[in-house]
mmCIF file of C-alpha atoms in Angstrom:
data_model
loop_
_atom_site.group_PDB
_atom_site.id
_atom_site.type_symbol
_atom_site.label_atom_id
_atom_site.label_comp_id
_atom_site.label_asym_id
_atom_site.label_seq_id
_atom_site.Cartn_x
_atom_site.Cartn_y
_atom_site.Cartn_z
ATOM 1 C CA UNK A 1 0.184 -0.200 0.334
ATOM 2 C CA UNK A 2 2.754 2.090 0.837
ATOM 3 C CA UNK A 3 4.809 1.665 -2.241
ATOM 4 C CA UNK A 4 1.718 2.390 -4.278
ATOM 5 C CA UNK A 5 0.833 5.526 -3.012
ATOM 6 C CA UNK A 6 4.802 6.528 -3.342
ATOM 7 C CA UNK A 7 4.096 5.631 -7.016
ATOM 8 C CA UNK A 8 1.520 8.140 -7.667
ATOM 9 C CA UNK A 9 3.060 10.786 -5.448
ATOM 10 C CA UNK A 10 6.120 10.854 -8.169
ATOM 11 C CA UNK A 11 3.429 11.091 -10.829
ATOM 12 C CA UNK A 12 1.866 14.330 -9.017
ATOM 13 C CA UNK A 13 5.273 15.801 -8.541
ATOM 14 C CA UNK A 14 6.294 15.496 -12.051
ATOM 15 C CA UNK A 15 2.891 17.190 -13.423
ATOM 16 C CA UNK A 16 3.562 20.209 -10.450
ATOM 17 C CA UNK A 17 7.180 20.627 -11.534
ATOM 18 C CA UNK A 18 6.341 20.504 -15.159
ATOM 19 C CA UNK A 19 3.420 23.352 -14.908
ATOM 20 C CA UNK A 20 5.670 25.562 -12.715
ATOM 21 C CA UNK A 21 8.264 25.585 -15.404
ATOM 22 C CA UNK A 22 5.393 26.274 -18.087
ATOM 23 C CA UNK A 23 3.965 28.858 -16.096
ATOM 24 C CA UNK A 24 7.602 30.501 -15.577
ATOM 25 C CA UNK A 25 8.490 29.963 -19.376
ATOM 26 C CA UNK A 26 4.859 31.820 -20.573
ATOM 27 C CA UNK A 27 4.421 34.217 -18.053
ATOM 28 C CA UNK A 28 8.041 35.334 -17.251
ATOM 29 C CA UNK A 29 11.242 33.916 -19.587
ATOM 30 C CA UNK A 30 8.588 34.296 -22.738
ATOM 31 C CA UNK A 31 5.511 36.118 -22.317
ATOM 32 C CA UNK A 32 3.236 37.075 -25.305
ATOM 33 C CA UNK A 33 4.057 40.328 -27.349
ATOM 34 C CA UNK A 34 1.066 42.273 -28.547
ATOM 35 C CA UNK A 35 0.917 44.089 -32.140
ATOM 36 C CA UNK A 36 -1.613 46.092 -33.220
ATOM 37 C CA UNK A 37 -2.441 47.568 -29.948
ATOM 38 C CA UNK A 38 -4.146 50.966 -29.639
ATOM 39 C CA UNK A 39 -3.208 53.867 -27.855
ATOM 40 C CA UNK A 40 -5.177 52.904 -24.625
ATOM 41 C CA UNK A 41 -2.819 50.141 -24.091
ATOM 42 C CA UNK A 42 0.515 52.003 -23.853
ATOM 43 C CA UNK A 43 2.529 52.749 -20.750
ATOM 44 C CA UNK A 44 1.656 55.966 -18.601
ATOM 45 C CA UNK A 45 4.671 57.970 -20.362
ATOM 46 C CA UNK A 46 3.869 57.160 -23.188
ATOM 47 C CA UNK A 47 0.223 58.035 -22.826
ATOM 48 C CA UNK A 48 1.378 61.252 -21.448
ATOM 49 C CA UNK A 49 3.556 62.106 -24.609
ATOM 50 C CA UNK A 50 0.299 61.117 -26.747
ATOM 51 C CA UNK A 51 -1.462 63.844 -25.183
ATOM 52 C CA UNK A 52 0.740 66.423 -25.504
ATOM 53 C CA UNK A 53 1.038 65.485 -28.741
ATOM 54 C CA UNK A 54 -2.880 65.868 -29.160
ATOM 55 C CA UNK A 55 -2.915 69.151 -27.291
ATOM 56 C CA UNK A 56 0.131 70.709 -29.408
ATOM 57 C CA UNK A 57 -1.666 69.438 -32.440
ATOM 58 C CA UNK A 58 -4.830 70.982 -31.996
ATOM 59 C CA UNK A 59 -3.453 74.354 -31.035
ATOM 60 C CA UNK A 60 -2.729 74.802 -34.443
ATOM 61 C CA UNK A 61 -5.773 72.500 -36.406
ATOM 62 C CA UNK A 62 -8.119 73.952 -34.079
ATOM 63 C CA UNK A 63 -10.418 70.917 -34.873
ATOM 64 C CA UNK A 64 -12.277 70.174 -31.418
ATOM 65 C CA UNK A 65 -13.695 66.703 -32.435
ATOM 66 C CA UNK A 66 -10.556 65.364 -34.184
ATOM 67 C CA UNK A 67 -8.559 66.432 -30.848
ATOM 68 C CA UNK A 68 -11.464 64.784 -28.571
ATOM 69 C CA UNK A 69 -11.713 61.063 -30.535
ATOM 70 C CA UNK A 70 -8.251 61.239 -30.053
ATOM 71 C CA UNK A 71 -8.332 61.786 -26.667
ATOM 72 C CA UNK A 72 -11.055 59.241 -26.404
ATOM 73 C CA UNK A 73 -8.460 56.625 -27.668
ATOM 74 C CA UNK A 74 -6.273 56.813 -24.494
ATOM 75 C CA UNK A 75 -8.990 55.491 -22.499
ATOM 76 C CA UNK A 76 -9.336 58.096 -20.242
ATOM 77 C CA UNK A 77 -11.937 58.196 -17.574
ATOM 78 C CA UNK A 78 -11.885 61.825 -17.665
ATOM 79 C CA UNK A 79 -9.753 63.471 -20.358
ATOM 80 C CA UNK A 80 -10.439 67.074 -19.082
ATOM 81 C CA UNK A 81 -8.724 66.107 -15.857
ATOM 82 C CA UNK A 82 -6.432 64.148 -17.016
ATOM 83 C CA UNK A 83 -5.240 67.152 -19.132
ATOM 84 C CA UNK A 84 -5.275 69.817 -16.428
ATOM 85 C CA UNK A 85 -3.243 67.395 -14.269
ATOM 86 C CA UNK A 86 -0.737 66.760 -16.502
ATOM 87 C CA UNK A 87 -0.430 70.611 -17.387
ATOM 88 C CA UNK A 88 0.381 71.387 -13.654
ATOM 89 C CA UNK A 89 2.686 68.782 -13.279
ATOM 90 C CA UNK A 90 4.601 70.106 -15.808
ATOM 91 C CA UNK A 91 4.483 73.437 -14.685
ATOM 92 C CA UNK A 92 5.619 72.032 -11.057
ATOM 93 C CA UNK A 93 8.412 70.397 -12.541
ATOM 94 C CA UNK A 94 9.133 73.722 -14.742
ATOM 95 C CA UNK A 95 9.057 71.956 -18.152
ATOM 96 C CA UNK A 96 8.144 73.685 -21.278
ATOM 97 C CA UNK A 97 5.397 75.999 -20.890
ATOM 98 C CA UNK A 98 4.581 76.000 -24.527
ATOM 99 C CA UNK A 99 3.192 72.418 -23.678
ATOM 100 C CA UNK A 100 1.194 72.815 -20.508
ATOM 101 C CA UNK A 101 -0.453 75.927 -21.912
ATOM 102 C CA UNK A 102 -1.499 73.495 -24.868
ATOM 103 C CA UNK A 103 -3.035 71.190 -22.515
ATOM 104 C CA UNK A 104 -4.682 73.779 -20.599
ATOM 105 C CA UNK A 105 -6.381 75.253 -24.081
ATOM 106 C CA UNK A 106 -7.420 71.874 -24.750
ATOM 107 C CA UNK A 107 -8.740 71.105 -21.468
ATOM 108 C CA UNK A 108 -10.498 74.434 -21.505
ATOM 109 C CA UNK A 109 -12.059 74.351 -24.596
ATOM 110 C CA UNK A 110 -13.324 70.455 -24.328
ATOM 111 C CA UNK A 111 -15.115 71.698 -20.971
ATOM 112 C CA UNK A 112 -16.764 74.682 -22.782
ATOM 113 C CA UNK A 113 -20.337 74.235 -23.842
ATOM 114 C CA UNK A 114 -20.126 73.476 -27.644
ATOM 115 C CA UNK A 115 -21.505 76.712 -28.406
ATOM 116 C CA UNK A 116 -18.660 78.576 -27.186
ATOM 117 C CA UNK A 117 -16.260 76.428 -28.592
ATOM 118 C CA UNK A 118 -13.884 78.038 -31.424
ATOM 119 C CA UNK A 119 -14.172 77.209 -34.876
ATOM 120 C CA UNK A 120 -11.492 75.044 -36.685
ATOM 121 C CA UNK A 121 -9.158 76.674 -39.153
ATOM 122 C CA UNK A 122 -10.162 76.751 -42.876
ATOM 123 C CA UNK A 123 -10.057 72.961 -43.389
ATOM 124 C CA UNK A 124 -12.504 72.238 -45.894
ATOM 125 C CA UNK A 125 -10.709 70.035 -47.473
ATOM 126 C CA UNK A 126 -10.848 67.337 -44.721
ATOM 127 C CA UNK A 127 -13.083 64.760 -45.384
ATOM 128 C CA UNK A 128 -14.341 61.289 -43.601
ATOM 129 C CA UNK A 129 -12.019 58.717 -44.046
ATOM 130 C CA UNK A 130 -13.936 55.657 -46.341
ATOM 131 C CA UNK A 131 -13.362 52.253 -46.278
ATOM 132 C CA UNK A 132 -13.146 50.681 -42.887
ATOM 133 C CA UNK A 133 -14.444 53.865 -41.596
ATOM 134 C CA UNK A 134 -12.614 53.406 -38.724
ATOM 135 C CA UNK A 135 -9.981 56.238 -38.647
ATOM 136 C CA UNK A 136 -10.261 58.938 -36.952
ATOM 137 C CA UNK A 137 -7.138 60.860 -38.378
ATOM 138 C CA UNK A 138 -8.800 62.248 -41.511
ATOM 139 C CA UNK A 139 -11.924 63.522 -39.971
ATOM 140 C CA UNK A 140 -13.916 66.126 -41.359
ATOM 141 C CA UNK A 141 -14.215 69.341 -39.453
ATOM 142 C CA UNK A 142 -17.492 68.984 -37.928
ATOM 143 C CA UNK A 143 -17.896 66.682 -35.120
ATOM 144 C CA UNK A 144 -18.210 63.285 -37.394
ATOM 145 C CA UNK A 145 -19.632 61.604 -34.341
ATOM 146 C CA UNK A 146 -19.890 58.464 -36.892
ATOM 147 C CA UNK A 147 -16.733 57.604 -37.227
ATOM 148 C CA UNK A 148 -16.146 55.023 -34.728
ATOM 149 C CA UNK A 149 -12.822 53.250 -33.842
ATOM 150 C CA UNK A 150 -12.454 49.685 -33.492
ATOM 151 C CA UNK A 151 -11.474 47.954 -30.481
ATOM 152 C CA UNK A 152 -7.879 46.899 -31.671
ATOM 153 C CA UNK A 153 -7.461 43.446 -32.215
ATOM 154 C CA UNK A 154 -3.988 42.756 -30.853
ATOM 155 C CA UNK A 155 -2.278 39.938 -32.085
ATOM 156 C CA UNK A 156 -0.850 37.567 -29.591
ATOM 157 C CA UNK A 157 2.453 35.945 -30.558
ATOM 158 C CA UNK A 158 4.577 34.092 -28.125
ATOM 159 C CA UNK A 159 8.094 35.433 -28.846
ATOM 160 C CA UNK A 160 11.278 34.424 -27.306
ATOM 161 C CA UNK A 161 11.862 38.003 -26.924
ATOM 162 C CA UNK A 162 12.539 39.238 -22.782
ATOM 163 C CA UNK A 163 9.869 40.801 -21.100
ATOM 164 C CA UNK A 164 9.746 44.595 -21.314
ATOM 165 C CA UNK A 165 7.908 46.085 -18.307
ATOM 166 C CA UNK A 166 7.852 50.181 -18.624
ATOM 167 C CA UNK A 167 7.572 51.798 -15.299
ATOM 168 C CA UNK A 168 4.496 53.186 -14.027
ATOM 169 C CA UNK A 169 5.148 57.051 -13.119
ATOM 170 C CA UNK A 170 2.697 58.375 -10.712
ATOM 171 C CA UNK A 171 0.341 61.037 -11.535
ATOM 172 C CA UNK A 172 -2.014 62.217 -9.847
ATOM 173 C CA UNK A 173 -5.572 62.609 -11.622
ATOM 174 C CA UNK A 174 -6.975 65.174 -9.562
ATOM 175 C CA UNK A 175 -5.959 68.846 -10.216
ATOM 176 C CA UNK A 176 -5.071 70.604 -7.326
ATOM 177 C CA UNK A 177 -7.439 73.718 -7.114
ATOM 178 C CA UNK A 178 -4.910 76.040 -5.023
ATOM 179 C CA UNK A 179 -1.170 76.158 -5.960
ATOM 180 C CA UNK A 180 1.882 76.569 -3.600
ATOM 181 C CA UNK A 181 4.873 77.841 -5.092
ATOM 182 C CA UNK A 182 6.433 74.120 -5.199
ATOM 183 C CA UNK A 183 10.083 75.482 -6.423
ATOM 184 C CA UNK A 184 13.265 76.914 -4.544
ATOM 185 C CA UNK A 185 13.045 80.853 -4.434
ATOM 186 C CA UNK A 186 15.089 82.398 -7.066
ATOM 187 C CA UNK A 187 17.776 84.948 -6.263
ATOM 188 C CA UNK A 188 16.641 87.432 -7.699
ATOM 189 C CA UNK A 189 12.666 88.220 -8.841
ATOM 190 C CA UNK A 190 12.173 89.677 -12.308
ATOM 191 C CA UNK A 191 9.943 92.422 -12.556
ATOM 192 C CA UNK A 192 7.957 92.435 -15.769
ATOM 193 C CA UNK A 193 8.306 95.835 -17.082
ATOM 194 C CA UNK A 194 4.772 98.039 -17.592
ATOM 195 C CA UNK A 195 4.197 98.363 -21.424
ATOM 196 C CA UNK A 196 1.167 98.446 -23.609
ATOM 197 C CA UNK A 197 -1.371 96.169 -21.897
ATOM 198 C CA UNK A 198 -3.491 93.810 -23.767
ATOM 199 C CA UNK A 199 -5.254 92.551 -20.568
ATOM 200 C CA UNK A 200 -6.452 95.363 -18.125
ATOM 201 C CA UNK A 201 -7.537 95.181 -14.610
ATOM 202 C CA UNK A 202 -11.286 95.337 -14.320
ATOM 203 C CA UNK A 203 -11.717 94.535 -10.534
ATOM 204 C CA UNK A 204 -9.634 94.033 -7.550
ATOM 205 C CA UNK A 205 -11.361 92.456 -4.485
ATOM 206 C CA UNK A 206 -10.512 91.695 -1.027
ATOM 207 C CA UNK A 207 -12.238 88.654 0.182
ATOM 208 C CA UNK A 208 -12.431 88.408 3.970
ATOM 209 C CA UNK A 209 -15.486 86.584 4.333
ATOM 210 C CA UNK A 210 -14.216 83.022 4.457
ATOM 211 C CA UNK A 211 -15.547 81.630 1.563
ATOM 212 C CA UNK A 212 -11.996 81.208 -0.208
ATOM 213 C CA UNK A 213 -9.072 79.905 1.855
ATOM 214 C CA UNK A 214 -7.051 82.678 3.597
ATOM 215 C CA UNK A 215 -4.231 83.691 1.207
ATOM 216 C CA UNK A 216 -5.779 82.422 -1.994
ATOM 217 C CA UNK A 217 -5.384 84.772 -5.241
ATOM 218 C CA UNK A 218 -8.301 84.044 -7.492
ATOM 219 C CA UNK A 219 -7.436 85.427 -11.343
ATOM 220 C CA UNK A 220 -10.432 85.230 -13.915
ATOM 221 C CA UNK A 221 -9.262 86.449 -17.485
ATOM 222 C CA UNK A 222 -11.927 87.186 -20.076
ATOM 223 C CA UNK A 223 -12.391 88.415 -23.616
ATOM 224 C CA UNK A 224 -13.865 91.221 -24.657
ATOM 225 C CA UNK A 225 -17.147 89.307 -24.874
ATOM 226 C CA UNK A 226 -16.961 88.090 -21.778
ATOM 227 C CA UNK A 227 -15.973 84.905 -22.660
ATOM 228 C CA UNK A 228 -13.452 83.033 -20.101
ATOM 229 C CA UNK A 229 -9.706 82.411 -21.960
ATOM 230 C CA UNK A 230 -7.694 79.468 -21.171
ATOM 231 C CA UNK A 231 -4.084 78.973 -21.520
ATOM 232 C CA UNK A 232 -3.020 83.089 -20.664
ATOM 233 C CA UNK A 233 -0.219 82.979 -18.989
ATOM 234 C CA UNK A 234 -0.108 84.430 -15.301
ATOM 235 C CA UNK A 235 3.304 85.858 -13.381
ATOM 236 C CA UNK A 236 3.420 86.063 -10.097
ATOM 237 C CA UNK A 237 6.563 87.642 -8.224
ATOM 238 C CA UNK A 238 7.905 88.361 -4.626
ATOM 239 C CA UNK A 239 11.217 89.581 -3.257
ATOM 240 C CA UNK A 240 12.936 85.703 -3.490
ATOM 241 C CA UNK A 241 11.150 84.727 -6.330
ATOM 242 C CA UNK A 242 8.426 84.487 -9.057
ATOM 243 C CA UNK A 243 6.054 81.447 -10.572
ATOM 244 C CA UNK A 244 4.519 81.428 -14.048
ATOM 245 C CA UNK A 245 1.436 79.451 -14.682
ATOM 246 C CA UNK A 246 -1.865 79.286 -16.636
ATOM 247 C CA UNK A 247 -5.713 79.818 -16.784
ATOM 248 C CA UNK A 248 -7.704 76.992 -17.409
ATOM 249 C CA UNK A 249 -5.600 74.388 -15.205
ATOM 250 C CA UNK A 250 -8.858 73.944 -12.995
ATOM 251 C CA UNK A 251 -11.268 73.785 -15.940
ATOM 252 C CA UNK A 252 -14.199 72.682 -13.617
ATOM 253 C CA UNK A 253 -14.315 76.478 -12.285
ATOM 254 C CA UNK A 254 -13.682 78.140 -15.421
ATOM 255 C CA UNK A 255 -11.370 78.097 -18.454
ATOM 256 C CA UNK A 256 -10.078 81.584 -17.414
ATOM 257 C CA UNK A 257 -9.876 80.469 -13.643
ATOM 258 C CA UNK A 258 -6.407 80.137 -12.381
ATOM 259 C CA UNK A 259 -5.199 80.863 -8.558
ATOM 260 C CA UNK A 260 -1.987 80.950 -6.455
ATOM 261 C CA UNK A 261 -1.703 80.826 -2.727
ATOM 262 C CA UNK A 262 0.009 83.579 -1.248
ATOM 263 C CA UNK A 263 2.297 83.265 2.123
ATOM 264 C CA UNK A 264 1.111 85.915 4.910
ATOM 265 C CA UNK A 265 3.082 88.778 5.073
ATOM 266 C CA UNK A 266 4.726 88.504 1.438
ATOM 267 C CA UNK A 267 3.543 91.083 -0.928
ATOM 268 C CA UNK A 268 3.353 89.893 -4.606
ATOM 269 C CA UNK A 269 3.132 91.546 -7.907
ATOM 270 C CA UNK A 270 0.850 90.157 -10.359
ATOM 271 C CA UNK A 271 1.262 90.307 -14.441
ATOM 272 C CA UNK A 272 -1.258 88.475 -16.635
ATOM 273 C CA UNK A 273 -0.379 87.794 -20.556
ATOM 274 C CA UNK A 274 2.778 88.211 -22.457
ATOM 275 C CA UNK A 275 2.563 92.041 -21.557
ATOM 276 C CA UNK A 276 0.185 93.226 -19.347
ATOM 277 C CA UNK A 277 -0.176 96.352 -16.291
ATOM 278 C CA UNK A 278 1.514 94.613 -13.191
ATOM 279 C CA UNK A 279 -1.119 94.770 -10.176
ATOM 280 C CA UNK A 280 1.101 95.365 -7.329
ATOM 281 C CA UNK A 281 0.466 95.510 -3.262
ATOM 282 C CA UNK A 282 -1.221 92.105 -3.052
ATOM 283 C CA UNK A 283 -0.389 90.993 0.743
ATOM 284 C CA UNK A 284 -2.079 87.918 2.358
ATOM 285 C CA UNK A 285 -3.716 89.013 5.540
ATOM 286 C CA UNK A 286 -5.344 87.080 8.031
ATOM 287 C CA UNK A 287 -8.464 85.099 6.526
ATOM 288 C CA UNK A 288 -7.974 87.501 3.403
ATOM 289 C CA UNK A 289 -8.008 86.450 -0.353
ATOM 290 C CA UNK A 290 -8.015 88.530 -3.221
ATOM 291 C CA UNK A 291 -9.892 88.206 -6.622
ATOM 292 C CA UNK A 292 -8.866 89.815 -9.603
ATOM 293 C CA UNK A 293 -10.816 90.131 -12.615
ATOM 294 C CA UNK A 294 -9.073 90.982 -16.359
ATOM 295 C CA UNK A 295 -10.339 91.439 -19.504
ATOM 296 C CA UNK A 296 -8.918 92.494 -23.087
ATOM 297 C CA UNK A 297 -10.489 96.056 -23.705
ATOM 298 C CA UNK A 298 -12.113 96.784 -26.594
ATOM 299 C CA UNK A 299 -11.314 98.480 -29.532
ATOM 300 C CA UNK B 1 10.939 -0.948 -13.467
ATOM 301 C CA UNK B 2 12.816 1.957 -12.277
ATOM 302 C CA UNK B 3 13.515 2.860 -15.897
ATOM 303 C CA UNK B 4 9.563 3.197 -16.443
ATOM 304 C CA UNK B 5 9.134 5.125 -13.543
ATOM 305 C CA UNK B 6 11.946 7.778 -14.746
ATOM 306 C CA UNK B 7 9.969 7.838 -17.945
ATOM 307 C CA UNK B 8 6.442 8.445 -16.768
ATOM 308 C CA UNK B 9 8.198 10.929 -14.485
ATOM 309 C CA UNK B 10 9.397 12.943 -17.230
ATOM 310 C CA UNK B 11 6.172 12.485 -18.968
ATOM 311 C CA UNK B 12 4.272 14.027 -16.096
ATOM 312 C CA UNK B 13 6.919 17.055 -16.511
ATOM 313 C CA UNK B 14 6.388 17.428 -20.283
ATOM 314 C CA UNK B 15 2.452 17.396 -19.833
ATOM 315 C CA UNK B 16 2.463 19.954 -16.555
ATOM 316 C CA UNK B 17 4.692 22.079 -18.756
ATOM 317 C CA UNK B 18 2.622 21.734 -21.592
ATOM 318 C CA UNK B 19 -0.580 22.597 -19.184
ATOM 319 C CA UNK B 20 1.395 25.441 -17.696
ATOM 320 C CA UNK B 21 1.992 27.262 -21.446
ATOM 321 C CA UNK B 22 -1.380 26.504 -22.633
ATOM 322 C CA UNK B 23 -2.729 28.477 -19.239
ATOM 323 C CA UNK B 24 0.071 31.028 -19.544
ATOM 324 C CA UNK B 25 -0.337 31.678 -23.144
ATOM 325 C CA UNK B 26 -3.727 31.040 -23.992
ATOM 326 C CA UNK B 27 -6.274 30.823 -21.164
ATOM 327 C CA UNK B 28 -4.623 33.461 -18.570
ATOM 328 C CA UNK B 29 -2.145 35.974 -20.687
ATOM 329 C CA UNK B 30 -0.410 39.064 -19.466
ATOM 330 C CA UNK B 31 -2.597 41.666 -20.342
ATOM 331 C CA UNK B 32 -1.406 44.033 -23.044
ATOM 332 C CA UNK B 33 -1.100 46.830 -20.975
ATOM 333 C CA UNK B 34 2.017 49.251 -20.709
ATOM 334 C CA UNK B 35 2.940 48.681 -24.558
ATOM 335 C CA UNK B 36 5.219 51.018 -26.402
ATOM 336 C CA UNK B 37 4.183 52.868 -29.366
ATOM 337 C CA UNK B 38 6.352 50.496 -31.704
ATOM 338 C CA UNK B 39 3.274 48.104 -30.804
ATOM 339 C CA UNK B 40 0.740 50.233 -32.156
ATOM 340 C CA UNK B 41 -1.575 49.674 -34.934
ATOM 341 C CA UNK B 42 -0.102 50.865 -38.137
ATOM 342 C CA UNK B 43 -3.414 53.375 -38.547
ATOM 343 C CA UNK B 44 -2.559 54.733 -35.216
ATOM 344 C CA UNK B 45 1.056 55.311 -35.961
ATOM 345 C CA UNK B 46 -0.014 57.094 -39.225
ATOM 346 C CA UNK B 47 -2.203 59.506 -37.358
ATOM 347 C CA UNK B 48 0.258 59.839 -34.786
ATOM 348 C CA UNK B 49 2.986 61.008 -37.712
ATOM 349 C CA UNK B 50 0.104 62.969 -38.839
ATOM 350 C CA UNK B 51 -0.195 64.660 -34.930
ATOM 351 C CA UNK B 52 3.657 65.483 -35.705
ATOM 352 C CA UNK B 53 2.993 66.827 -39.567
ATOM 353 C CA UNK B 54 0.234 69.399 -37.819
ATOM 354 C CA UNK B 55 2.155 70.572 -35.012
ATOM 355 C CA UNK B 56 5.416 71.194 -37.378
ATOM 356 C CA UNK B 57 3.168 72.862 -39.800
ATOM 357 C CA UNK B 58 2.497 75.297 -36.852
ATOM 358 C CA UNK B 59 5.803 75.450 -35.489
ATOM 359 C CA UNK B 60 8.096 74.946 -38.282
ATOM 360 C CA UNK B 61 10.456 72.712 -35.342
ATOM 361 C CA UNK B 62 11.993 70.103 -37.458
ATOM 362 C CA UNK B 63 13.999 68.939 -34.461
ATOM 363 C CA UNK B 64 10.630 68.617 -32.087
ATOM 364 C CA UNK B 65 9.004 66.718 -34.643
ATOM 365 C CA UNK B 66 12.308 64.327 -35.224
ATOM 366 C CA UNK B 67 12.274 63.723 -31.493
ATOM 367 C CA UNK B 68 8.352 63.303 -31.004
ATOM 368 C CA UNK B 69 8.652 60.702 -34.196
ATOM 369 C CA UNK B 70 11.714 58.846 -32.347
ATOM 370 C CA UNK B 71 9.376 58.169 -29.385
ATOM 371 C CA UNK B 72 7.092 56.227 -31.953
ATOM 372 C CA UNK B 73 10.016 53.669 -33.383
ATOM 373 C CA UNK B 74 13.665 53.015 -33.212
ATOM 374 C CA UNK B 75 13.672 53.971 -37.118
ATOM 375 C CA UNK B 76 14.813 57.273 -38.409
ATOM 376 C CA UNK B 77 11.921 59.782 -38.435
ATOM 377 C CA UNK B 78 12.180 60.094 -42.273
ATOM 378 C CA UNK B 79 11.541 56.317 -42.602
ATOM 379 C CA UNK B 80 8.853 56.347 -40.029
ATOM 380 C CA UNK B 81 7.278 59.364 -41.990
ATOM 381 C CA UNK B 82 7.517 57.197 -45.149
ATOM 382 C CA UNK B 83 5.586 54.374 -43.283
ATOM 383 C CA UNK B 84 3.192 56.263 -42.160
ATOM 384 C CA UNK B 85 2.654 58.299 -45.457
ATOM 385 C CA UNK B 86 2.140 54.371 -47.283
ATOM 386 C CA UNK B 87 -0.655 53.876 -45.023
ATOM 387 C CA UNK B 88 -2.017 57.507 -44.757
ATOM 388 C CA UNK B 89 -2.600 56.678 -48.514
ATOM 389 C CA UNK B 90 -3.791 53.281 -48.316
ATOM 390 C CA UNK B 91 -6.747 54.266 -45.721
ATOM 391 C CA UNK B 92 -7.190 57.490 -48.239
ATOM 392 C CA UNK B 93 -6.590 60.513 -45.821
ATOM 393 C CA UNK B 94 -7.604 63.713 -46.449
ATOM 394 C CA UNK B 95 -5.436 65.444 -49.277
ATOM 395 C CA UNK B 96 -4.632 68.479 -46.821
ATOM 396 C CA UNK B 97 -3.537 65.763 -44.352
ATOM 397 C CA UNK B 98 -1.365 63.448 -46.905
ATOM 398 C CA UNK B 99 0.225 67.000 -48.068
ATOM 399 C CA UNK B 100 1.221 68.075 -44.555
ATOM 400 C CA UNK B 101 2.682 64.488 -43.941
ATOM 401 C CA UNK B 102 4.397 64.776 -47.377
ATOM 402 C CA UNK B 103 5.996 68.078 -46.514
ATOM 403 C CA UNK B 104 7.422 66.876 -43.088
ATOM 404 C CA UNK B 105 8.946 63.980 -44.870
ATOM 405 C CA UNK B 106 10.572 66.055 -47.214
ATOM 406 C CA UNK B 107 11.684 68.351 -44.587
ATOM 407 C CA UNK B 108 13.271 65.167 -42.770
ATOM 408 C CA UNK B 109 14.576 64.100 -46.158
ATOM 409 C CA UNK B 110 16.392 67.266 -46.665
ATOM 410 C CA UNK B 111 17.674 67.574 -43.428
ATOM 411 C CA UNK B 112 19.010 63.967 -43.600
ATOM 412 C CA UNK B 113 21.119 64.179 -47.037
ATOM 413 C CA UNK B 114 22.045 67.567 -46.243
ATOM 414 C CA UNK B 115 23.357 66.233 -42.543
ATOM 415 C CA UNK B 116 25.056 63.493 -44.892
ATOM 416 C CA UNK B 117 26.506 65.748 -46.978
ATOM 417 C CA UNK B 118 28.287 67.587 -44.305
ATOM 418 C CA UNK B 119 29.798 64.580 -43.127
ATOM 419 C CA UNK B 120 33.580 64.061 -44.041
#
């Protein structure tokens, strides 16, 4: 009896051993490699690059429908929030402001009601792509909702190539409503000279009713028609440093909104746009913040 | 008898390996996430190249265009653009889009040939 059991046991051992080796080969040593994937399967750093490319491309074409369809390929639950968060992250890391601005503008335009959206550039030559009808690239200038992208049929092939796993960096999906200076103060503050002002200060109000966090500096920028403008550069300077950011990084509040958290007792100056009048003497005091409204002066 | 047991042992290992590989490759393979752009389907690659061409048409920076294309594949930017253009023509992209991609390709080819001409 004992000998018979021992005989069965060695078969089971062989099976288990073989199973373990088989799994090791298929999951670790030679995992499946996929081809024909879609952008939603990309590793996060590549998705971030993809978003930046979509945003910069949108800057030129102003084809919002096409930009939206391209963003949908990435499979983000909330593309607007992801764009705004990416823009904030880039600014915090002192990366190129042009890309951050493009992301902010696209986020803001996606968040606007359709009737407020900018018209695309004159691209009447564009036409919907026939054939499989599944390509977003040559979309029409109108919002071609009928262009549907298929789920990609990734082709799986076991290959002996070693696995290449791309580490996923942490990117917070939730944009912060208030911004705190995150980089070390620079040695000299660079005051922006007063020149011809494309943005005029319309209102300056100190808010001490407790409805905003103490020291919060809120900025709203609008055009001559009162429509909020995203992507407008805002520069805040103080004795030991300066920070630059853009409107539109909190599209859930307003496309033309930006804010900055001041330190109590520090005096700040602020400029909006490339050249604008300097708003001086902004000080955070107990329980008070500031709200500034800028508009483009009419012709 | 002993030899018979050994044969059976190795047979079971082989069976186990086969079962493990079927499970790992077919029934429960690794999810295809965190892929690189080189695995993208051709029409997505072509669209990406179109975006790069649109950016280039707007900012004129060939260097940045080449950098963006290099993210896509480990090939010369001109080659990437040429491949994408072939796909774009097959998919019957709009003329304006094809034109942008062709302009980008020409610029990249000129940059490559002038660079080659300058080398000793």
